[in-house]
Structure formats: structure tokens, C-alpha cells
XYZ file of C-alpha atoms in Angstrom:
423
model
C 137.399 135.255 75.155
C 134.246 133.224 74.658
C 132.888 131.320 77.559
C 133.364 127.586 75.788
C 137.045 128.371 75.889
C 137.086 129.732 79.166
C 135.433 126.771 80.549
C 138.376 124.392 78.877
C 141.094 126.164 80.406
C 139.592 125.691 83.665
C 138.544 122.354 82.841
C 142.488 121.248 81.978
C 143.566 123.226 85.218
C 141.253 120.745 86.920
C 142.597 117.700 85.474
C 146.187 118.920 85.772
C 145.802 119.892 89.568
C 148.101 119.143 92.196
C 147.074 116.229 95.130
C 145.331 120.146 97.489
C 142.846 120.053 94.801
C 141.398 116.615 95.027
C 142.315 116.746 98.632
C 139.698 120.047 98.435
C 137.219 118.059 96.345
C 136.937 114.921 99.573
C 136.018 118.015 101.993
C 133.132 118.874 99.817
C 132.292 114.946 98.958
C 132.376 114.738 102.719
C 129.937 117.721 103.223
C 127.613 116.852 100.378
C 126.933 113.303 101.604
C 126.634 114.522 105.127
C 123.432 116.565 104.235
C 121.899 114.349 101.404
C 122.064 111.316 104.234
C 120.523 113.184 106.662
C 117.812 114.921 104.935
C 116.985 111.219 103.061
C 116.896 109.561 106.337
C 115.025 112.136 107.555
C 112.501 112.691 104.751
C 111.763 109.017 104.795
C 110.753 108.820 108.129
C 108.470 111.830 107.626
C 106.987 109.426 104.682
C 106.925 106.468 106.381
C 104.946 108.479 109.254
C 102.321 109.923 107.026
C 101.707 106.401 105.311
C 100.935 104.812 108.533
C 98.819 107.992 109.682
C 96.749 108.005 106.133
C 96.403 104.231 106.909
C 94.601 104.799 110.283
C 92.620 107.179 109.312
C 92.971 111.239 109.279
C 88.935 111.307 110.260
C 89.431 108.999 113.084
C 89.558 110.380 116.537
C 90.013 108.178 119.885
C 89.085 108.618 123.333
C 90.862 106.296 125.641
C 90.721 106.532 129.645
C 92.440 108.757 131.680
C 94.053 112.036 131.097
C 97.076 113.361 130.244
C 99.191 115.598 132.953
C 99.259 117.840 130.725
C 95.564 118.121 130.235
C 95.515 118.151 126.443
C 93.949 116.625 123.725
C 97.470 115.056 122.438
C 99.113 112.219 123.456
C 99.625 108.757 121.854
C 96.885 108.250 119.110
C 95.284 104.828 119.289
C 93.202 103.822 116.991
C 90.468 101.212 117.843
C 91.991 100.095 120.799
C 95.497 99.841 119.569
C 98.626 102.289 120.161
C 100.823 104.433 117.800
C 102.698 105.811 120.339
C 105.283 104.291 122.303
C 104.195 101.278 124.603
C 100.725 99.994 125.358
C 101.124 101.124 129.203
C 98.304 103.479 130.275
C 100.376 103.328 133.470
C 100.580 106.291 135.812
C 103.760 107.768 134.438
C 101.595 109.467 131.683
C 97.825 109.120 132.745
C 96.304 110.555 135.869
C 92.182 109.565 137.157
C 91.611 106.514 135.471
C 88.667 105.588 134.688
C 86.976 103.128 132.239
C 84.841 103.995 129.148
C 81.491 102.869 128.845
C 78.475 102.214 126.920
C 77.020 105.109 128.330
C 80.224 107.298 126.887
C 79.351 105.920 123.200
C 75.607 107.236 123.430
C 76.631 110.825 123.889
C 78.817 110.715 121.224
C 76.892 109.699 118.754
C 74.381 112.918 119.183
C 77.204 115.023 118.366
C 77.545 117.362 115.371
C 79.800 115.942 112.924
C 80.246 112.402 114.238
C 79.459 109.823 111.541
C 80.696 106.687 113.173
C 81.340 105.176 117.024
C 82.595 102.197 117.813
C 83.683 101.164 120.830
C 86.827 98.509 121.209
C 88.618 96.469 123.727
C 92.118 95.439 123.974
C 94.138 92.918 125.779
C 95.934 90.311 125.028
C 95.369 86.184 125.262
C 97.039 83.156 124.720
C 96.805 81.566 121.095
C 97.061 77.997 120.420
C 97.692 76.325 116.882
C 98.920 72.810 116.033
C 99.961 72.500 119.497
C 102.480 76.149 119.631
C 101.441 78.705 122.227
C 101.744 82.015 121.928
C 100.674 85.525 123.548
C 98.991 87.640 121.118
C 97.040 91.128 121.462
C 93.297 90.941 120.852
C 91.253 93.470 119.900
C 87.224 93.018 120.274
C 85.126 95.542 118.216
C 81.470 96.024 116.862
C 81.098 94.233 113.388
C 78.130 96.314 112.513
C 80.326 99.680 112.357
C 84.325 97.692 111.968
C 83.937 98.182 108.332
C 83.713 102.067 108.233
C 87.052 102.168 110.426
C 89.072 99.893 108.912
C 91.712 100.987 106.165
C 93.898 97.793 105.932
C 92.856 95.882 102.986
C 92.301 91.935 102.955
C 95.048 89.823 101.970
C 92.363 86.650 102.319
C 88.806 85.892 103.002
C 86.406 88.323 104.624
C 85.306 91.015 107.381
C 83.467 90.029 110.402
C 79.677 90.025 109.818
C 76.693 90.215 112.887
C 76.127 86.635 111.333
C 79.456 85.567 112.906
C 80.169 83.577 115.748
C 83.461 81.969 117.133
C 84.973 83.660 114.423
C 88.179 85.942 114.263
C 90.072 88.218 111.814
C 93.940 88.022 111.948
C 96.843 90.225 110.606
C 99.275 89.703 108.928
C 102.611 88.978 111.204
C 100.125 86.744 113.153
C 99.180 84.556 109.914
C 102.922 84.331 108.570
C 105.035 85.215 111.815
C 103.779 83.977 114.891
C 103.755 80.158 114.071
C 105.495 77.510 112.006
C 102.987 76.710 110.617
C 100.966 79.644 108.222
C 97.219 80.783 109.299
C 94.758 80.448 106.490
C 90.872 81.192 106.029
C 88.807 78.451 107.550
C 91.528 77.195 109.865
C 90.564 76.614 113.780
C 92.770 78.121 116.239
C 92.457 78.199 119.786
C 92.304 81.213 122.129
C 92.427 80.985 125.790
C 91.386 77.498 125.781
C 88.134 78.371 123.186
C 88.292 77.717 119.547
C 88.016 80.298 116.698
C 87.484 80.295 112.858
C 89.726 82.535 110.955
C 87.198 83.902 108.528
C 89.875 86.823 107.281
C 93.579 87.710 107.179
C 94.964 91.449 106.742
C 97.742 92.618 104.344
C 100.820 93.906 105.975
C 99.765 97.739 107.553
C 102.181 98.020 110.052
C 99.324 99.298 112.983
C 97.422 95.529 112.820
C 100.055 93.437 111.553
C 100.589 91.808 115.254
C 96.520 91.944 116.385
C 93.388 89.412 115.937
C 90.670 90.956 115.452
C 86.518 89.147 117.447
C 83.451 90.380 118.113
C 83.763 92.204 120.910
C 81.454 90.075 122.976
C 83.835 87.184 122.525
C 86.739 89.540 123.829
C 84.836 89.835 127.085
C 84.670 86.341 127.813
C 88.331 85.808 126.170
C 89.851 88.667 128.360
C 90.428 88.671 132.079
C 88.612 91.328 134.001
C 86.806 93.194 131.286
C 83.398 94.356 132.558
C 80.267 93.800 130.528
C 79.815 97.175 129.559
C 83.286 98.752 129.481
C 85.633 99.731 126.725
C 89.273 100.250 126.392
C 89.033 102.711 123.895
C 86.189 104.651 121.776
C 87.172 105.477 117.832
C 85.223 108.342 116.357
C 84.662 108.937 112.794
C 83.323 112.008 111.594
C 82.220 114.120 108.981
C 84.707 116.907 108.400
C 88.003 116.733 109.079
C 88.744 119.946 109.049
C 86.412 120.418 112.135
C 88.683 118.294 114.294
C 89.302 120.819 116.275
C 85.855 121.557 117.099
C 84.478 118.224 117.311
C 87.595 117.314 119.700
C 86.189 120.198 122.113
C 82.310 119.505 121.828
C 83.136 115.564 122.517
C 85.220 117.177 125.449
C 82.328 118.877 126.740
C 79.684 116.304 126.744
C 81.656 113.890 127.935
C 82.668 115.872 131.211
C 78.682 116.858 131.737
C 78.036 113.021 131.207
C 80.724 111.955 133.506
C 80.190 114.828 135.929
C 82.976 116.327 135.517
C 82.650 119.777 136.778
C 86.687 121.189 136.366
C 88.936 120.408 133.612
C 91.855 118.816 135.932
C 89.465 116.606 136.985
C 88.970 115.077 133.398
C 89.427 111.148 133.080
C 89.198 110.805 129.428
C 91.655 111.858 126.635
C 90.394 112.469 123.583
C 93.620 111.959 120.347
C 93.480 112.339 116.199
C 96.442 111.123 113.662
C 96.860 114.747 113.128
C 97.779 116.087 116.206
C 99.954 113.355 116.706
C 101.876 114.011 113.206
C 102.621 118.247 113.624
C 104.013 116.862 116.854
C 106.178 114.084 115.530
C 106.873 116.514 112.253
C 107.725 119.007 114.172
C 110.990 116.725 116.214
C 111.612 115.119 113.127
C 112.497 118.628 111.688
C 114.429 119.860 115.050
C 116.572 117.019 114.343
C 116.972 117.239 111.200
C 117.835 120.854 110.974
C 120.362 119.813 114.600
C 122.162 117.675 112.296
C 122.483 119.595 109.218
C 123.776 122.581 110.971
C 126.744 119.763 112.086
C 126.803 118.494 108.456
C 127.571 122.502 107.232
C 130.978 122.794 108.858
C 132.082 119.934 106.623
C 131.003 122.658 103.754
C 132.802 125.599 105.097
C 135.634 123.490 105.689
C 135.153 122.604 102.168
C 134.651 125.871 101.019
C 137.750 127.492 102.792
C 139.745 124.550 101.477
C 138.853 125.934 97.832
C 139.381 129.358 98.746
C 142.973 128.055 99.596
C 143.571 126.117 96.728
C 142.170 128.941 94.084
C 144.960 131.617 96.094
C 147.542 129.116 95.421
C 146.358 128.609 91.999
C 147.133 132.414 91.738
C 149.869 132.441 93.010
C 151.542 129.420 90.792
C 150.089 130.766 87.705
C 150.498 134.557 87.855
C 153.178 134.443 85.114
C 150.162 132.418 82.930
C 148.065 135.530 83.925
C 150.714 137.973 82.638
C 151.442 136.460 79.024
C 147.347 135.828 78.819
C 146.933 139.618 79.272
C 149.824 140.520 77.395
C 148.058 139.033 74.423
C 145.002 140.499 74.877
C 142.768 138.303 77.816
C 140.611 141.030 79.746
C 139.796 140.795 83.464
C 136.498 139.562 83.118
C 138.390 136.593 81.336
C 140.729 135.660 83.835
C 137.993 135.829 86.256
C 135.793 133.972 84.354
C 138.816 131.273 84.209
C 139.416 131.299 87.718
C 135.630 130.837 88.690
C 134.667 128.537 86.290
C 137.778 126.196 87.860
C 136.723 126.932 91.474
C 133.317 125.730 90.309
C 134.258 122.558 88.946
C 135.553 121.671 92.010
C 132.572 122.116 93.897
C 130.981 120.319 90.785
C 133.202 117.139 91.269
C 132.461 117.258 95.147
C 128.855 117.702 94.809
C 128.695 114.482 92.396
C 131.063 112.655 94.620
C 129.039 113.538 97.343
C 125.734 113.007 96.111
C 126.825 109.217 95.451
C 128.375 108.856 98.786
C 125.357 110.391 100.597
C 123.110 108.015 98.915
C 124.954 105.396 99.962
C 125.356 106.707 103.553
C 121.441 107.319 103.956
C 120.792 103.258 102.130
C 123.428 102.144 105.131
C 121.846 103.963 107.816
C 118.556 102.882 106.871
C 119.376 99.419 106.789
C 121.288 99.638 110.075
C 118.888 101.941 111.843
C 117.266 101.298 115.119
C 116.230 104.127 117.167
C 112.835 105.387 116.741
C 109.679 107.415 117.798
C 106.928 105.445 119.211
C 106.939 102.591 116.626
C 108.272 104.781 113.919
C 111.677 102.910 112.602
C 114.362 105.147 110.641
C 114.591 102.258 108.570
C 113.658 103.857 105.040
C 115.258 106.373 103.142
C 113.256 108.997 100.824
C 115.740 110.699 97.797
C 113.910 113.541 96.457
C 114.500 115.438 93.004
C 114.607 118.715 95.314
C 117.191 116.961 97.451
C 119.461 115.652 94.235
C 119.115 118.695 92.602
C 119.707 120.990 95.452
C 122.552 119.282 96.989
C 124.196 119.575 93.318
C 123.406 123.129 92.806
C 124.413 123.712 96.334
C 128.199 122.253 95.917
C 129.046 124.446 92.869
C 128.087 127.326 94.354
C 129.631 126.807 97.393
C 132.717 126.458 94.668
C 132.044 129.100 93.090
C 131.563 131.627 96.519
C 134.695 130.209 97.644
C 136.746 130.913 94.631
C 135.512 134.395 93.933
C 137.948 136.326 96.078
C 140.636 134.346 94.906
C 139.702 135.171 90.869
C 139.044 138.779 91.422
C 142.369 138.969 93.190
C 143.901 136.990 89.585
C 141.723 139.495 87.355
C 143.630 142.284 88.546
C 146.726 141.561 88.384
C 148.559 143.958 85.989
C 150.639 142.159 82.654
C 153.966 143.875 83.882
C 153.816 142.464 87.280
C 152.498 139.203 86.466
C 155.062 138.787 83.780
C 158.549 139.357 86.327
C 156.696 137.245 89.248
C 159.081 134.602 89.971
């Protein structure tokens, strides 16, 4: 028998099944979209995290004050003063012997080996005034000369800061179109903490700046409240290599502690972050979670699967008197089994399909209604890839096809004589 005609019969037992077969086909549908959803939702957020990293910077390291308890060089990665971890709080629940960055810090960096660029930043936040609404924004102050070389959000309108500038202010982009009734544009006056500002610049939408306004940062120490003259809240560090992170993590480490006299490592009261470390650690719980929740998504498919198995042994069993006249006419094993496997297959086929469009579906929903997140990572977007698609297909008709090969062999052997007086 060839294959084509093989494939028919099993195609019209398909369409002729009884209400167990499509009943099978939802418990693979069900499976299917259980695992495309969650691998798309989580998939996206892996994208969605490496977009925002590759926008701060992968050769951008930060120190910021304090250490962590656990005395590492992880933690939340700021970059220029701001936070891509959870909160802003340097509060003692996560940092132990505080102490302010200064000046002094930013000269010994810049005499290390692979350090291109320092700047150091301070953060706080200030009370905005425009066309008489108030509003408290974060402020970041920074050093023109060297802002350029750190920043990777593009302009939406107008300019950098310059050394030229005075009384003048960058803004991003939820505080142009968000914040107020009333748009920011370039060249309008704004007021901060009772002293008025030019907006020279606005940001495209980043996600890390959106919500910031960016000053000299000898404006942000008479804006801010209890800044000293020579004190930062954070340091960025661009260098070289970056595949010498590592390396230039532990050599800033180093001087740093001789600088500050720091003479024992739990003593440190700096913390020194990149974008990378940050990601293999985010990575790595996006992935436990995922793979949590797909183990819970594959007992949908072995439910699936043993619902096939069941439905190909009753298939047997109604159609062993079919079997008998097919063999009595000269149908071989291999073609009853082919029958057989080829219809257990199309039912994983149909599911896989069915559950394909379901789980994209599913993962759009979920990313729409989404909420939870890690640090200000949303699981509001959804990635599809042609692995995923293609995998999840391939996956559901062999499922089918695993689950209905007991059942066929079983059918293959059945002898003509027998088959023919089964009632």
C-alpha cells in the first residue's frame, strides 16, 4: 500500500471520528497553548531585558555607595545615577557602611587600565513647576564634558548639554509628554525648586530616562537638598574592553579600598555593578521560571498523549473486522500500522495547530494583562519565535504519533481469521 493512500484512510478515520477523538484533540490544544504562552511570555521578557541592558550600555560599569551584605560585585545596576533594579532605596535592608563617593574616588579611577570614561552623577529628586502645575520629578546632575560618551538614548528634540550651558536642562521623554498638561518643548522655561531652567533637549522614549531631567551637575547641587560640594551619588565607568569586566571590576575594587583605607573586604563601602552581571542573574530566574512552568504545562501533554493512546485502542478495537477484510485482501502489517500511526498523528497535528493559535492568543492576553515584574522589568511583551512555532508543531505530532504506536502495533498484528469473526 503506498503511503498517499495510507495517509487518506487515516485522514477519513479522522474526519469520521467519534466526539473521544476531538475530545483527545482539546487535551493536546490545551497542552500546546500552555507551553507556546509561556515560553512567548517568557522569551519576551528575556528581549525586552536585553534591549534595555544594550540601551545602558554593556561597557558601562557603576560604583554607587555602600556595600552589599553579600559582599559582591552584583546588585542593582545603576547607571549614571539612576536604578535598574527594584526601588531607588539605598536603605539598610540591602546596603551596609555607607558612605558617599567623592571627587577623590573619580581620580583613582581614571588611572586605571582599561577605563576610557568617568563621570561622576548625582541623583535626587526636586519639585518642577510649569504653567503653574507642580510636580516631583527625579534629577540627575552629570558632567557635560564626558555625558555624551555615556549616553545611548537618542534625541527626540534639540540638543545635549554643552560646558557653554547654563540654567539649562535635558528632559525625557514621559517628563515632556506625561508629567504635565501641557507638552515640554526646546526653548521652553520651566521652573525647578523655585529656579528657572531652559530645556535645551528632550529624549526619545528608553525606558531607563524616560521619567529623569537631566543639569549640569553643579546646578544639581544647589537644586538638591543636602548634597555636599564634592560628593556623588553614583560613579559610571566606561571602559575599553568589555570582555575585561571582570578584571577591571576587581582592579577598581582594589584601588578604591587602598584610597578609602579600606584594609578588609567586609569593611568595603562601595559597590561596584555592570548590565551584565545583572542580566545572567535576571536570565538565569527568568529561565527557573520558565522551565517551573513548563514542567506544569507537560501534564496537559501526557494527559493528551494518554488520551490518544485511549482513543487509537478503541479505534482497534471498533475496527478490527476493517483490519481483517484489509488483510484478507492483501494489506501487510507495516500497512495497517502505517494507517493507524498516520491517524494517531493527525490528531496530534490538529491539536498542535489548535494549540499553537490558542497559545498565541493566551501569551497576547497575558501580555496585555500582565503586571508582576523584576525590578522594572514588565511581562508586558510577548516574543513568538520560528523555533517556538515550529517546535511546538513538531512537538504535538509526535507526541501523536508516540502515543498511538502501541495501539497500531497491537492493530498490525492482528491475524485475518481473528479479525474477521471479532464481533
Amino acid at each position: 500500500m503506498k503511503i498517499k493512500k495510507a495517509l487518506q484512510l487515516s485522514l477519513n478515520m479522522l474526519i469520521h471520528s467519534k466526539l473521544r477523538s476531538y475530545l483527545t484533540i482539546i487535551g493536546i490544544i490545551i497542552g500546546i497553548a500552555a507551553v507556546v504562552s509561556i515560553i512567548a511570555v517568557s522569551q519576551g521578557a528575556q528581549k525586552q531585558l536585553e534591549e534595555r541592558l544594550n540601551s545602558l550600555g554593556a561597557d558601562v560599569l557603576t560604583i554607587t555607595p555602600g556595600a552589599p551584605r553579600a559582599q559582591g560585585t552584583g546588585g542593582n545596576f545603576r547607571a549614571g545615577g539612576g536604578n535598574f533594579g527594584p526601588g531607588n532605596n539605598q536603605g539598610s535592608s540591602t546596603i551596609i557602611n555607607q558612605k558617599n563617593l567623592t571627587i577623590k574616588d573619580t581620580t583613582v579611577i581614571k588611572n586605571i587600565p582599561n577605563v576610557k570614561y568617568v563621570m561622576g552623577t548625582l541623583s535626587g529628586r526636586a519639585d518642577v513647576n510649569y504653567l503653574g502645575k507642580s510636580s516631583t520629578i527625579n534629577i540627575r546632575g552629570l558632567d557635560t564634558q564626558v555625558w555624551k560618551n555615556f549616553i545611548t538614548t537618542e534625541l527626540d528634540s534639540g540638543r545635549l548639554l554643552t560646558n557653554a550651558d547654563t540654567n539649562s536642562i535635558v528632559v525625557g521623554s514621559r517628563v515632556a509628554n506625561n508629567i504635565f498638561e501641557d507638552k515640554l518643548q526646546v526653548n521652553r522655561q520651566i521652573s525647578i525648586e523655585g529656579n528657572s531652567f531652559k530645556i535645551v533637549g528632550i529624549l526619545k522614549e528608553s525606558g531607563s530616562d524616560d521619567s529623569t531631567i537631566f543639569m549640569p551637575i553643579s546646578l544639581a547641587r544647589d537644586v538638591l537638598e543636602d548634597v555636599g560640594n564634592d560628593e556623588f551619588s553614583s560613579i559610571s565607568v566606561k571602559i575599553v574592553d568589555p570582555d575585561q569586566t571582570d578584571l577591571t571590576i576587581s582592579d577598581i575594587n582594589k584601588k578604591l579600598m587602598l584610597s578609602r583605607g579600606i584594609l578588609e573586604t567586609k569593611k568595603i563601602d562601595f559597590s561596584v555593578s555592570s548590565p551584565r552581571a545583572f542580566q545572567e542573574t535576571i536570565t538565569s530566574s527568568l529561565n527557573s521560571i520558565a522551565l517551573f512552568l513548563a514542567a506544569i504545562a507537560a501534564i496537559s501533554l501526557i494527559v493528551g498523549a494518554v488520551g490518544i493512546a485511549n482513543t487509537m485502542f478503541t479505534s482497534v478495537l471498533e475496527k478490527t473486522k476493517e483490519i481483517g477484510i484489509m488483510k484478507a485482501i492483501g494489506a501487510q502489517n507495516k500497512d495497517i500500522l502505517l494507517i493507524f500511526l498516520f491517524n494517531s498523528g493527525l490528531l496530534g497535528l490538529v491539536g498542535g495547530i489548535g494549540g499553537i493559535i490558542l497559545g498565541v492568543f493566551g501569551a497576547s492576553l497575558i501580555g496585555g494583562l500582565a503586571s508582576g515584574s523584576i525590578g522594572r522589568l514588565n511581562f508586558n511583551s510577548t516574543y513568538f519565535s520560528p523555533v517556538l512555532i515550529i517546535g511546538s508543531f513538531l512537538l504535538s505530532i509526535i507526541i501523536g504519533m508516540i502515543a498511538g504506536l502501541i495501539p497500531a502495533y497491537r492493530a498490525s498484528k492482528l491475524k485475518p481469521v481473528d479479525a474477521l469473526r471479532y464481533e
